């Protein structure tokens, strides 16, 4: 008798449990893997990949609105709809990719104050980057390994190495087409870019020319 009572109680509990599951999934037919997604900027993401389970349905029966633009950093709410049921998901478009930095070696004289931009051949990133030379001393003669640090507006960082070569520059530049006397009238200006200068390429910059 006790065994039959136990079986009846157990069977009733199982039925209630199954009925509860059925009621829950009937009321919440869409189950998502996450209701808070981070998506990389400029990436392609299939939002149906976020579907975990559809109760008595198929993913083709689920619509997702609105469409999301992943080309800029932003936040959105999207809605998965299956029949009359909607499930909200919060979307954050983020930038977590560090800059791709390509450097070049630089050669100059013993007095030029070098800048990080002089070592950069290219920098690819979603946003603007700032650069810094990590070396404390860049003034010694000869070759120095230079470390360039780059960080974008989202805080993603990278660093690369290149070589700075400093040599003594004993050969002055030669000016080919500069007249000894130039007449400039009041209110006029002179374009120094038209001056033709030949140099061995060591330590010659427009800033130092002017």
Backbone as ProteinMPNN parsed JSONL, in Angstrom:
{"seq_chain_A": "XXXXXXXXXXXXXXXXXXXXXXXXXXXXXXXXXXXXXXXXXXXXXXXXXXXXXXXXXXXXXXXXXXXXXXXXXXXXXXXXXXXXXXXXXXXXXXXXXXXXXXXXXXXXXXXXXXXXXXXXXXXXXXXXXXXXXXXXXXXXXXXXXXXXXXXXXXXXXXXXXXXXXXXXXXXXXXXXXXXXXXXXXXXXXXXXXXXXXXXXXXXXXXXXXX", "coords_chain_A": {"N_chain_A": [[0.836, -1.204, 0.0], [1.872, 1.216, 0.866], [3.85, 1.411, -1.046], [2.402, 1.782, -3.407], [1.222, 4.242, -2.83], [3.489, 5.83, -2.761], [4.317, 5.64, -5.425], [2.176, 6.872, -6.71], [2.337, 9.481, -5.62], [4.884, 10.226, -6.501], [4.526, 10.055, -9.289], [2.62, 12.036, -9.608], [4.106, 14.28, -8.863], [6.026, 14.337, -10.879], [4.378, 14.796, -13.078], [3.386, 17.339, -12.438], [5.79, 18.739, -12.513], [6.535, 18.469, -15.23], [4.344, 19.718, -16.378], [4.742, 22.264, -15.435], [7.133, 22.957, -16.714], [6.236, 22.874, -19.36], [4.326, 24.946, -19.287], [5.995, 27.124, -18.682], [7.77, 27.284, -20.926], [5.898, 27.627, -22.874], [4.973, 30.118, -22.248], [7.343, 31.503, -22.458], [8.696, 31.203, -25.156], [11.054, 31.669, -26.56], [14.422, 31.173, -25.981], [17.415, 32.709, -25.207], [20.972, 32.683, -25.769], [22.384, 34.731, -24.638], [21.368, 37.793, -23.147], [22.661, 40.108, -23.298], [24.836, 41.361, -25.36], [28.158, 41.747, -26.657], [29.595, 43.097, -29.496], [32.066, 43.119, -31.979], [33.254, 46.081, -33.505], [32.557, 46.885, -36.901], [32.257, 44.245, -37.628], [30.727, 41.193, -38.866], [27.821, 39.787, -37.748], [25.703, 37.11, -37.068], [22.68, 37.336, -35.767], [20.903, 35.357, -35.149], [22.441, 33.332, -34.279], [22.511, 33.65, -31.621], [20.319, 32.433, -30.589], [19.147, 30.058, -28.35], [17.119, 28.186, -27.875], [13.96, 27.316, -29.208], [10.712, 26.989, -28.473], [8.721, 24.486, -29.676], [9.151, 25.459, -32.283], [10.971, 27.019, -35.039], [14.095, 28.492, -36.049], [13.755, 29.982, -38.341], [11.268, 30.967, -38.048], [11.518, 33.086, -36.408], [11.728, 36.543, -36.044], [13.889, 39.414, -36.171], [14.33, 42.567, -34.919], [15.365, 46.015, -34.464], [17.349, 46.332, -37.556], [20.9, 46.245, -37.183], [23.581, 48.531, -37.162], [26.89, 47.951, -37.421], [29.085, 49.516, -37.841], [29.883, 51.606, -36.283], [30.683, 52.696, -32.943], [28.331, 51.988, -30.528], [25.186, 51.602, -28.731], [22.416, 49.376, -28.593], [19.011, 48.202, -28.456], [17.616, 45.183, -29.343], [14.963, 43.105, -30.64], [13.809, 39.837, -30.405], [11.335, 38.125, -32.028], [8.777, 35.754, -31.814], [5.935, 34.499, -32.997], [3.557, 35.844, -30.911], [5.251, 36.558, -28.964], [7.934, 38.444, -27.536], [11.428, 38.896, -27.076], [13.833, 40.754, -25.471], [17.119, 41.98, -26.274], [20.161, 43.364, -25.326], [22.541, 45.25, -27.085], [25.954, 45.947, -27.505], [28.21, 47.735, -29.389], [31.555, 47.366, -29.748], [35.068, 48.231, -29.552], [37.718, 46.262, -29.494], [40.046, 45.614, -30.647], [43.511, 45.848, -31.071], [45.675, 48.449, -32.437], [47.167, 47.988, -35.701], [50.398, 48.15, -36.293], [52.936, 49.319, -38.367], [56.317, 49.776, -38.738], [59.184, 51.811, -39.675], [62.704, 52.075, -40.184], [64.834, 54.809, -39.131], [67.049, 57.414, -40.075], [69.324, 59.866, -39.009], [70.95, 62.987, -38.008], [73.129, 64.045, -35.296], [71.742, 65.854, -33.763], [69.036, 66.265, -34.247], [65.73, 66.274, -32.939], [63.898, 63.537, -32.526], [60.641, 62.331, -33.553], [57.782, 60.238, -32.813], [56.162, 59.811, -35.07], [57.909, 59.837, -37.207], [58.856, 57.304, -37.482], [56.81, 55.734, -38.285], [55.343, 53.776, -40.656], [52.828, 52.829, -41.383], [49.565, 52.742, -39.865], [46.922, 50.887, -38.865], [43.659, 51.079, -37.816], [40.422, 51.179, -36.177], [39.809, 53.629, -34.978], [41.207, 56.908, -34.207], [44.697, 57.116, -33.426], [47.208, 57.549, -30.897], [50.727, 58.167, -30.419], [53.864, 57.133, -28.961], [57.282, 57.391, -28.076], [59.005, 54.955, -26.391], [61.572, 54.806, -25.388], [63.947, 56.185, -23.104], [66.28, 57.503, -23.713], [67.309, 58.776, -26.716], [69.407, 59.891, -27.998], [71.997, 59.045, -28.446], [74.97, 58.381, -30.391], [75.143, 56.292, -33.318], [73.474, 53.102, -33.639], [70.219, 52.592, -32.328], [67.802, 50.674, -30.71], [64.462, 51.276, -31.099], [61.399, 51.641, -29.417], [58.116, 51.871, -30.261], [55.068, 52.97, -29.059], [51.615, 52.53, -29.36], [48.269, 53.667, -28.981], [44.75, 53.387, -29.202], [41.57, 55.228, -29.391], [39.844, 53.726, -27.873], [41.396, 52.588, -25.978], [42.901, 50.381, -26.645], [46.025, 48.794, -27.001], [49.315, 48.654, -28.514], [52.698, 47.741, -29.394], [55.743, 48.204, -31.196], [58.988, 47.483, -32.646], [61.851, 49.25, -33.964], [64.648, 50.746, -35.725], [66.795, 53.394, -34.866], [69.205, 55.382, -36.353], [71.95, 57.336, -35.684], [74.198, 59.628, -37.031], [77.182, 61.589, -37.48], [76.752, 64.55, -39.181], [78.498, 66.012, -41.59], [78.436, 67.223, -44.016], [77.238, 69.955, -45.695], [73.953, 71.053, -46.855], [73.117, 71.745, -50.33], [72.034, 74.556, -52.046], [70.283, 75.079, -54.963], [68.737, 76.825, -56.602], [68.386, 79.33, -55.427], [68.183, 82.751, -55.247], [70.531, 85.309, -54.552], [69.605, 87.818, -53.918], [66.38, 88.782, -53.162], [63.405, 90.342, -53.977], [60.733, 91.321, -52.105], [57.606, 92.561, -51.854], [55.747, 94.739, -49.674], [53.292, 93.118, -47.805], [53.287, 90.87, -49.367], [54.215, 87.378, -49.71], [56.729, 84.789, -49.499], [57.29, 81.745, -51.118], [58.886, 79.208, -49.755], [58.977, 76.586, -50.493], [59.598, 76.321, -53.123], [62.286, 76.319, -53.359], [65.105, 74.541, -54.385], [66.83, 71.962, -52.971], [69.697, 70.067, -52.374], [70.756, 67.268, -50.582], [72.402, 64.898, -48.432], [70.489, 63.498, -47.156], [70.558, 63.159, -44.425], [69.373, 64.165, -41.443], [67.929, 66.309, -42.496], [65.269, 68.336, -42.438], [62.097, 69.945, -43.084], [61.296, 71.653, -41.03], [63.691, 72.343, -39.8], [64.899, 73.605, -41.904], [63.361, 75.936, -42.211]], "CA_chain_A": [[0.0, 0.0, 0.0], [2.769, 2.368, 0.93], [4.558, 1.482, -2.32], [1.479, 2.365, -4.374], [1.098, 5.663, -2.497], [4.735, 6.485, -3.193], [4.304, 5.73, -6.889], [1.197, 7.885, -7.079], [2.878, 10.802, -5.265], [6.013, 10.481, -7.403], [3.975, 10.3, -10.622], [1.978, 13.358, -9.59], [5.154, 15.303, -8.839], [6.615, 14.38, -12.227], [3.401, 15.443, -13.961], [3.39, 18.766, -12.126], [7.056, 19.284, -13.003], [6.456, 18.554, -16.684], [3.349, 20.741, -16.705], [5.384, 23.561, -15.175], [8.07, 23.214, -17.821], [5.432, 23.187, -20.547], [3.739, 26.277, -19.112], [7.063, 28.131, -18.74], [8.25, 27.445, -22.293], [4.796, 28.156, -23.663], [4.93, 31.554, -21.963], [8.65, 32.057, -22.866], [9.11, 30.224, -26.18], [12.401, 31.956, -27.064], [15.498, 31.192, -25.002], [18.635, 33.244, -25.809], [22.239, 32.363, -25.109], [22.724, 35.913, -23.848], [20.51, 38.958, -23.35], [23.566, 41.263, -23.274], [25.882, 40.954, -26.288], [29.174, 42.662, -27.149], [29.945, 42.763, -30.875], [33.202, 43.914, -32.441], [32.927, 47.075, -34.522], [32.809, 46.512, -38.299], [32.187, 42.793, -37.82], [29.452, 40.642, -39.304], [27.317, 38.868, -36.722], [24.377, 36.547, -37.312], [22.017, 37.419, -34.471], [20.199, 34.106, -34.872], [23.377, 32.467, -33.556], [22.275, 33.859, -30.192], [19.153, 31.642, -30.182], [19.472, 28.787, -27.692], [16.014, 27.221, -27.923], [12.65, 27.834, -29.605], [9.744, 25.977, -28.047], [7.82, 24.113, -30.752], [9.341, 26.369, -33.404], [12.209, 26.969, -35.792], [14.692, 29.83, -36.095], [13.221, 30.716, -39.487], [10.013, 31.58, -37.611], [11.863, 34.187, -35.51], [12.152, 37.794, -36.686], [14.753, 40.231, -35.305], [14.225, 43.985, -35.27], [15.662, 46.525, -35.805], [18.658, 45.985, -38.076], [21.961, 46.907, -36.423], [24.751, 49.016, -37.882], [28.075, 47.663, -36.6], [30.216, 50.307, -38.325], [30.238, 52.645, -35.318], [30.5, 52.326, -31.548], [27.01, 52.427, -30.093], [24.407, 50.609, -27.984], [21.078, 49.198, -29.146], [18.144, 47.119, -27.998], [16.929, 44.49, -30.422], [13.888, 42.237, -30.145], [13.527, 38.574, -31.074], [9.893, 37.885, -31.954], [8.239, 34.475, -32.28], [4.484, 34.637, -32.836], [3.213, 37.059, -30.165], [6.21, 36.735, -27.87], [9.149, 39.197, -27.833], [12.522, 38.804, -26.114], [14.778, 41.864, -25.704], [18.554, 41.729, -26.107], [20.925, 44.613, -25.389], [23.722, 45.096, -27.939], [26.994, 46.973, -27.421], [29.232, 47.659, -30.428], [32.778, 47.734, -29.035], [36.356, 48.117, -30.253], [38.676, 45.58, -28.625], [41.17, 45.207, -31.491], [44.611, 46.81, -30.994], [46.151, 48.956, -33.727], [48.176, 47.231, -36.451], [51.433, 49.161, -36.466], [54.083, 48.943, -39.201], [57.332, 50.8, -38.54], [60.336, 51.879, -40.574], [63.912, 52.605, -39.552], [65.048, 56.23, -39.42], [68.447, 57.825, -40.0], [69.423, 61.309, -38.859], [72.219, 63.456, -37.459], [73.265, 63.936, -33.835], [71.055, 66.933, -33.049], [67.587, 66.306, -34.489], [64.835, 65.699, -31.941], [63.026, 62.658, -33.299], [59.246, 62.192, -33.148], [57.314, 58.878, -33.127], [55.582, 59.745, -36.417], [58.971, 59.63, -38.19], [59.141, 55.876, -37.564], [55.581, 55.015, -38.616], [55.031, 53.597, -42.071], [51.362, 52.773, -41.461], [48.864, 52.322, -38.647], [45.545, 50.56, -39.212], [42.795, 50.923, -36.649], [39.087, 51.75, -36.364], [39.761, 55.007, -34.495], [42.473, 57.626, -34.205], [45.695, 56.599, -32.487], [48.303, 58.413, -30.449], [51.973, 57.419, -30.431], [54.861, 57.557, -27.993], [58.558, 56.679, -28.053], [59.166, 54.443, -25.038], [62.959, 54.95, -24.953], [64.268, 57.395, -22.356], [67.396, 58.184, -24.377], [67.381, 58.539, -28.167], [70.377, 60.872, -28.494], [73.371, 58.534, -28.6], [75.428, 58.128, -31.755], [75.073, 54.891, -33.721], [72.156, 52.495, -33.762], [69.442, 52.413, -31.1], [66.502, 50.017, -30.902], [63.39, 52.171, -30.679], [60.094, 51.018, -29.168], [57.002, 52.799, -30.49], [53.833, 52.562, -28.382], [50.413, 53.113, -29.973], [47.007, 53.401, -28.281], [43.611, 54.005, -29.891], [40.643, 55.958, -28.526], [39.171, 52.776, -26.982], [42.364, 52.11, -25.005], [43.635, 49.206, -27.122], [47.435, 49.158, -27.098], [50.283, 47.782, -29.169], [54.014, 48.341, -29.512], [56.628, 47.57, -32.159], [60.382, 47.925, -32.564], [62.558, 49.622, -35.186], [66.012, 51.191, -35.444], [67.222, 54.776, -35.098], [70.647, 55.505, -36.586], [72.442, 58.713, -35.621], [75.582, 59.801, -37.473], [77.608, 62.98, -37.556], [76.515, 65.105, -40.508], [79.536, 67.02, -41.85], [78.26, 67.75, -45.37], [76.099, 70.881, -45.706], [73.087, 70.985, -48.037], [73.427, 72.654, -51.436], [70.853, 75.23, -52.587], [70.544, 75.216, -56.391], [68.02, 77.873, -57.341], [68.039, 80.434, -54.53], [68.859, 83.986, -55.613], [71.136, 85.996, -53.408], [68.747, 88.965, -53.601], [64.973, 88.566, -53.489], [62.563, 91.478, -53.67], [59.391, 90.969, -51.633], [56.889, 93.79, -51.545], [54.963, 94.728, -48.446], [52.031, 92.377, -47.907], [53.489, 89.634, -50.117], [54.931, 86.308, -49.015], [57.621, 84.01, -50.369], [57.092, 80.301, -50.977], [60.18, 78.543, -49.609], [58.905, 75.233, -51.065], [60.136, 76.326, -54.485], [63.743, 76.234, -53.304], [65.625, 73.194, -54.65], [67.946, 71.686, -52.07], [70.285, 68.739, -52.442], [71.397, 66.891, -49.328], [72.624, 63.449, -48.364], [69.338, 62.866, -46.51], [70.772, 62.969, -42.995], [69.031, 65.285, -40.579], [67.368, 67.421, -43.265], [63.815, 68.423, -42.32], [61.564, 71.264, -43.447], [61.259, 72.485, -39.833], [65.015, 72.868, -39.558], [65.19, 74.53, -42.998], [62.705, 77.212, -41.945]], "C_chain_A": [[0.87, 1.254, 0.0], [3.512, 2.553, -0.392], [3.667, 2.124, -3.38], [1.299, 3.857, -4.123], [2.328, 6.447, -2.96], [4.754, 6.679, -4.699], [3.334, 6.807, -7.353], [1.72, 9.295, -6.807], [4.008, 11.192, -6.214], [5.518, 10.83, -8.812], [3.316, 11.675, -10.695], [3.002, 14.479, -9.622], [5.797, 15.462, -10.214], [5.676, 15.101, -13.189], [3.351, 16.954, -13.725], [4.647, 19.443, -12.663], [7.018, 19.479, -14.519], [5.454, 19.612, -17.129], [3.927, 22.135, -16.488], [6.357, 23.937, -16.272], [7.306, 23.61, -19.074], [4.843, 24.593, -20.458], [4.803, 27.358, -19.267], [7.494, 28.367, -20.192], [7.15, 27.916, -23.23], [4.701, 29.677, -23.475], [6.218, 32.256, -22.395], [9.237, 31.152, -23.943], [10.513, 30.451, -26.735], [13.386, 31.984, -25.896], [16.778, 31.623, -25.713], [19.866, 32.766, -25.057], [22.677, 33.513, -24.212], [21.74, 37.022, -24.162], [21.332, 40.251, -23.319], [24.796, 40.9, -24.103], [26.861, 42.09, -26.567], [29.619, 42.183, -28.528], [31.05, 43.694, -31.334], [32.767, 44.852, -33.569], [33.374, 46.588, -35.9], [32.793, 45.007, -38.547], [30.801, 42.398, -38.318], [29.004, 39.601, -38.286], [25.915, 38.407, -37.097], [23.646, 36.463, -35.973], [21.208, 36.162, -34.153], [21.125, 33.074, -34.212], [23.206, 32.601, -32.047], [21.039, 33.101, -29.692], [19.603, 30.318, -29.565], [18.378, 27.74, -27.927], [14.745, 27.95, -28.347], [11.621, 26.733, -29.356], [8.734, 25.728, -29.157], [7.931, 25.067, -31.954], [10.702, 26.186, -34.047], [12.763, 28.386, -35.898], [14.191, 30.647, -37.279], [11.894, 31.395, -39.142], [10.251, 32.796, -36.715], [12.31, 35.392, -36.326], [12.946, 38.619, -35.668], [14.705, 41.665, -35.81], [14.796, 44.837, -34.135], [17.004, 45.99, -36.309], [19.72, 46.842, -37.384], [23.106, 47.304, -37.351], [25.974, 48.811, -36.989], [29.286, 48.5, -37.008], [30.627, 51.417, -37.366], [29.952, 52.153, -33.899], [29.176, 52.878, -31.053], [26.37, 51.33, -29.254], [22.991, 50.583, -28.535], [20.321, 48.169, -28.311], [17.499, 46.493, -29.222], [15.903, 43.534, -29.805], [13.767, 41.008, -31.047], [12.036, 38.306, -30.928], [9.536, 36.546, -32.58], [6.755, 34.464, -31.948], [4.198, 35.922, -32.071], [4.225, 37.379, -29.071], [7.453, 37.492, -28.346], [10.16, 39.028, -26.703], [13.545, 39.893, -26.449], [16.214, 41.411, -25.465], [19.286, 43.055, -26.275], [22.235, 44.364, -26.135], [24.668, 46.262, -27.697], [28.011, 46.728, -28.537], [30.526, 48.2, -29.824], [33.998, 47.585, -29.946], [37.354, 47.51, -29.274], [39.929, 45.148, -29.394], [42.285, 46.246, -31.414], [45.029, 47.3, -32.373], [47.163, 48.001, -34.362], [49.229, 48.231, -36.911], [52.583, 48.605, -37.303], [55.095, 50.086, -39.15], [58.407, 50.748, -39.625], [61.515, 52.443, -39.792], [64.112, 54.057, -39.972], [66.506, 56.574, -39.174], [68.517, 59.342, -39.928], [70.786, 61.68, -38.29], [72.203, 63.364, -35.938], [72.423, 64.941, -33.066], [69.535, 66.929, -33.224], [66.818, 65.642, -33.343], [63.793, 64.857, -32.678], [61.626, 62.583, -32.688], [58.77, 60.791, -33.524], [56.777, 58.742, -34.547], [56.648, 59.498, -37.49], [59.306, 58.154, -38.397], [57.941, 55.073, -38.083], [55.376, 54.978, -40.125], [53.529, 53.527, -42.285], [50.813, 52.349, -40.104], [47.399, 52.124, -39.011], [44.74, 50.332, -37.937], [41.449, 51.566, -36.953], [39.084, 53.233, -36.025], [41.147, 55.651, -34.579], [43.401, 57.071, -33.127], [46.665, 57.696, -32.078], [49.544, 57.549, -30.265], [52.963, 58.009, -29.43], [56.119, 56.72, -28.167], [58.827, 56.256, -26.615], [60.593, 54.624, -24.501], [63.156, 56.254, -24.181], [65.365, 58.202, -23.049], [67.436, 57.791, -25.846], [68.477, 59.39, -28.8], [71.754, 60.296, -28.803], [73.698, 58.247, -30.06], [75.391, 56.626, -32.048], [73.642, 54.406, -33.781], [71.509, 52.278, -32.392], [68.138, 51.71, -31.446], [65.413, 50.891, -30.288], [62.101, 51.382, -30.506], [59.021, 52.088, -29.316], [55.734, 52.2, -29.89], [52.66, 53.283, -29.036], [49.189, 52.731, -29.149], [45.883, 54.101, -29.032], [42.645, 54.611, -28.885], [39.857, 55.049, -27.592], [40.112, 52.183, -25.944], [43.102, 50.848, -25.411], [45.074, 49.604, -27.44], [48.234, 48.159, -27.919], [51.631, 48.494, -29.178], [54.869, 47.514, -30.468], [58.019, 48.181, -32.041], [60.922, 48.294, -33.945], [63.925, 50.162, -34.773], [66.197, 52.657, -35.797], [68.736, 54.775, -35.27], [71.017, 56.98, -36.575], [73.904, 58.737, -36.06], [75.904, 61.288, -37.505], [77.47, 63.465, -38.998], [77.504, 66.251, -40.738], [79.386, 67.679, -43.205], [77.046, 68.667, -45.405], [75.222, 70.676, -46.936], [73.487, 72.022, -49.08], [72.122, 73.21, -51.985], [71.12, 75.562, -54.043], [69.924, 76.453, -57.016], [67.612, 79.047, -56.46], [68.851, 81.66, -54.923], [69.392, 84.69, -54.373], [70.314, 87.192, -52.967], [67.321, 88.682, -54.058], [64.19, 89.79, -53.068], [61.164, 90.995, -53.298], [58.699, 92.253, -51.212], [56.042, 93.619, -50.284], [53.612, 94.042, -48.673], [52.139, 91.088, -48.686], [54.221, 88.61, -49.256], [55.781, 85.538, -50.016], [57.448, 82.527, -50.067], [58.455, 79.607, -50.945], [60.166, 77.134, -50.202], [59.473, 75.164, -52.478], [61.656, 76.235, -54.513], [64.166, 74.78, -53.495], [66.885, 72.969, -53.826], [68.401, 70.254, -52.253], [71.017, 68.46, -51.144], [71.554, 65.386, -49.31], [71.527, 62.731, -47.591], [69.48, 62.663, -45.028], [70.412, 64.245, -42.259], [68.427, 66.476, -41.291], [65.865, 67.393, -43.158], [63.365, 69.822, -42.67], [61.547, 72.19, -42.252], [62.619, 73.13, -39.588], [65.436, 73.821, -40.671], [64.619, 75.895, -42.702], [63.266, 77.833, -40.681]], "O_chain_A": [[0.641, 2.204, -0.749], [3.777, 3.677, -0.817], [4.145, 2.935, -4.172], [1.232, 4.649, -5.064], [2.225, 7.56, -3.475], [5.149, 7.732, -5.197], [3.632, 7.565, -8.277], [1.575, 10.192, -7.638], [4.085, 12.332, -6.672], [6.012, 11.762, -9.445], [3.432, 12.385, -11.694], [2.819, 15.49, -10.3], [6.076, 16.577, -10.658], [6.11, 15.91, -14.009], [3.283, 17.744, -14.667], [4.598, 20.553, -13.191], [7.42, 20.525, -15.028], [5.67, 20.314, -18.118], [3.648, 23.063, -17.246], [6.404, 25.086, -16.711], [7.676, 24.559, -19.766], [4.859, 25.341, -21.436], [4.562, 28.385, -19.901], [7.574, 29.511, -20.64], [7.426, 28.531, -24.26], [4.393, 30.416, -24.41], [6.208, 33.456, -22.669], [10.18, 30.408, -23.673], [11.104, 29.541, -27.315], [13.2, 32.734, -24.938], [17.19, 31.002, -26.692], [19.809, 32.482, -23.861], [23.269, 33.296, -23.155], [21.321, 37.179, -25.309], [20.776, 41.349, -23.315], [25.695, 40.214, -23.616], [26.462, 43.246, -26.7], [29.975, 41.018, -28.708], [30.989, 44.904, -31.113], [32.014, 44.466, -34.464], [34.425, 45.965, -36.044], [33.275, 44.549, -39.583], [29.839, 43.159, -38.209], [29.729, 38.648, -38.001], [25.047, 39.223, -37.407], [23.963, 35.611, -35.142], [20.865, 35.931, -32.993], [20.663, 32.076, -33.66], [23.695, 31.767, -31.284], [20.745, 33.125, -28.497], [20.346, 29.555, -30.183], [18.667, 26.564, -28.149], [14.484, 29.066, -27.899], [11.676, 25.67, -29.974], [7.983, 26.625, -29.541], [6.924, 25.432, -32.56], [11.483, 25.318, -33.656], [12.012, 29.36, -35.844], [14.2, 31.877, -37.228], [11.449, 32.292, -39.857], [9.299, 33.462, -36.308], [13.171, 35.273, -37.198], [12.708, 38.535, -34.463], [15.001, 41.941, -36.973], [14.728, 44.439, -32.972], [17.709, 45.286, -35.588], [19.48, 48.001, -37.046], [23.54, 46.527, -38.202], [26.082, 49.423, -35.926], [30.401, 48.223, -36.566], [31.62, 52.102, -37.61], [29.088, 51.302, -33.686], [28.92, 54.079, -31.141], [26.945, 50.254, -29.085], [22.432, 51.618, -28.899], [20.908, 47.382, -27.569], [16.904, 47.191, -30.043], [15.967, 43.203, -28.621], [13.641, 41.115, -32.267], [11.526, 38.265, -29.809], [9.927, 36.237, -33.706], [6.364, 34.424, -30.781], [4.565, 36.999, -32.54], [4.07, 38.357, -28.339], [7.97, 37.218, -29.43], [9.798, 39.018, -25.526], [14.059, 39.949, -27.566], [16.495, 40.588, -24.594], [19.061, 43.78, -27.244], [22.947, 43.399, -25.859], [24.251, 47.42, -27.685], [28.601, 45.651, -28.623], [30.586, 49.365, -29.432], [33.952, 46.902, -30.969], [37.786, 48.174, -28.331], [40.767, 44.415, -28.87], [42.032, 47.424, -31.667], [44.764, 46.633, -33.373], [47.908, 47.306, -33.672], [48.987, 49.049, -37.798], [53.135, 47.551, -36.99], [54.769, 51.227, -39.48], [58.518, 49.78, -40.378], [61.33, 53.206, -38.844], [63.632, 54.487, -41.021], [67.122, 56.108, -38.216], [67.848, 60.032, -40.697], [71.658, 60.83, -38.109], [71.356, 62.682, -35.362], [72.388, 64.894, -31.837], [68.823, 67.533, -32.422], [67.209, 64.585, -32.847], [62.92, 65.39, -33.363], [61.447, 62.747, -31.481], [59.302, 60.203, -34.466], [56.914, 57.686, -35.165], [56.327, 59.002, -38.57], [59.964, 57.795, -39.373], [58.05, 53.865, -38.295], [55.252, 56.014, -40.778], [53.008, 54.092, -43.246], [51.49, 51.696, -39.31], [46.716, 53.066, -39.414], [45.093, 49.504, -37.097], [41.334, 52.388, -37.861], [38.429, 54.019, -36.709], [42.123, 55.012, -34.972], [42.96, 56.622, -32.069], [46.906, 58.645, -32.824], [49.443, 56.354, -29.992], [52.917, 59.193, -29.097], [56.051, 55.509, -28.375], [58.874, 57.098, -25.718], [60.801, 54.597, -23.288], [62.609, 57.294, -24.548], [65.378, 59.431, -22.982], [67.578, 56.615, -26.18], [68.477, 59.591, -30.014], [72.597, 60.993, -29.368], [72.821, 57.916, -30.857], [75.581, 55.8, -31.156], [72.712, 55.194, -33.951], [72.155, 51.844, -31.438], [67.446, 52.115, -32.379], [65.449, 51.202, -29.097], [61.753, 50.553, -31.347], [59.014, 53.082, -28.591], [55.377, 51.06, -30.183], [52.704, 54.495, -29.243], [49.084, 51.6, -28.675], [46.024, 55.251, -29.449], [42.862, 54.526, -27.677], [39.264, 55.524, -26.623], [39.694, 51.37, -25.119], [43.856, 50.292, -24.612], [45.313, 50.632, -28.075], [47.886, 46.982, -28.011], [51.697, 49.709, -28.99], [54.74, 46.292, -30.542], [58.211, 49.232, -31.43], [60.51, 47.731, -34.959], [64.317, 50.051, -33.611], [65.811, 53.107, -36.876], [69.463, 54.234, -34.436], [70.479, 57.775, -37.345], [74.736, 57.987, -35.551], [75.009, 62.132, -37.551], [78.012, 62.856, -39.92], [77.365, 67.326, -40.155], [80.131, 68.606, -43.521], [75.928, 68.208, -45.169], [75.699, 70.177, -47.955], [74.109, 73.036, -48.765], [71.216, 72.458, -52.344], [72.089, 76.261, -54.342], [70.539, 77.072, -57.885], [66.596, 79.692, -56.721], [70.081, 81.61, -54.93], [68.784, 84.664, -53.302], [70.315, 87.551, -51.79], [67.093, 88.375, -55.228], [64.298, 90.234, -51.925], [60.496, 90.335, -54.094], [59.166, 92.95, -50.311], [55.678, 92.509, -49.895], [52.892, 94.358, -49.619], [51.206, 90.285, -48.686], [54.775, 88.942, -48.208], [55.575, 85.628, -51.226], [57.458, 82.11, -48.909], [59.098, 79.439, -51.981], [61.228, 76.541, -50.398], [59.793, 74.083, -52.973], [62.248, 76.089, -55.582], [63.636, 73.887, -52.833], [67.874, 73.688, -53.965], [67.585, 69.334, -52.282], [71.792, 69.285, -50.659], [70.912, 64.679, -50.087], [71.597, 61.52, -47.382], [68.608, 62.052, -44.411], [71.061, 65.278, -42.426], [68.416, 67.572, -40.73], [65.229, 66.51, -43.733], [64.138, 70.776, -42.573], [61.758, 73.393, -42.409], [62.705, 74.301, -39.219], [66.227, 74.736, -40.44], [65.288, 76.908, -42.906], [62.84, 78.918, -40.285]]}, "name": "protein", "num_of_chains": 1, "seq": "XXXXXXXXXXXXXXXXXXXXXXXXXXXXXXXXXXXXXXXXXXXXXXXXXXXXXXXXXXXXXXXXXXXXXXXXXXXXXXXXXXXXXXXXXXXXXXXXXXXXXXXXXXXXXXXXXXXXXXXXXXXXXXXXXXXXXXXXXXXXXXXXXXXXXXXXXXXXXXXXXXXXXXXXXXXXXXXXXXXXXXXXXXXXXXXXXXXXXXXXXXXXXXXXXX"}
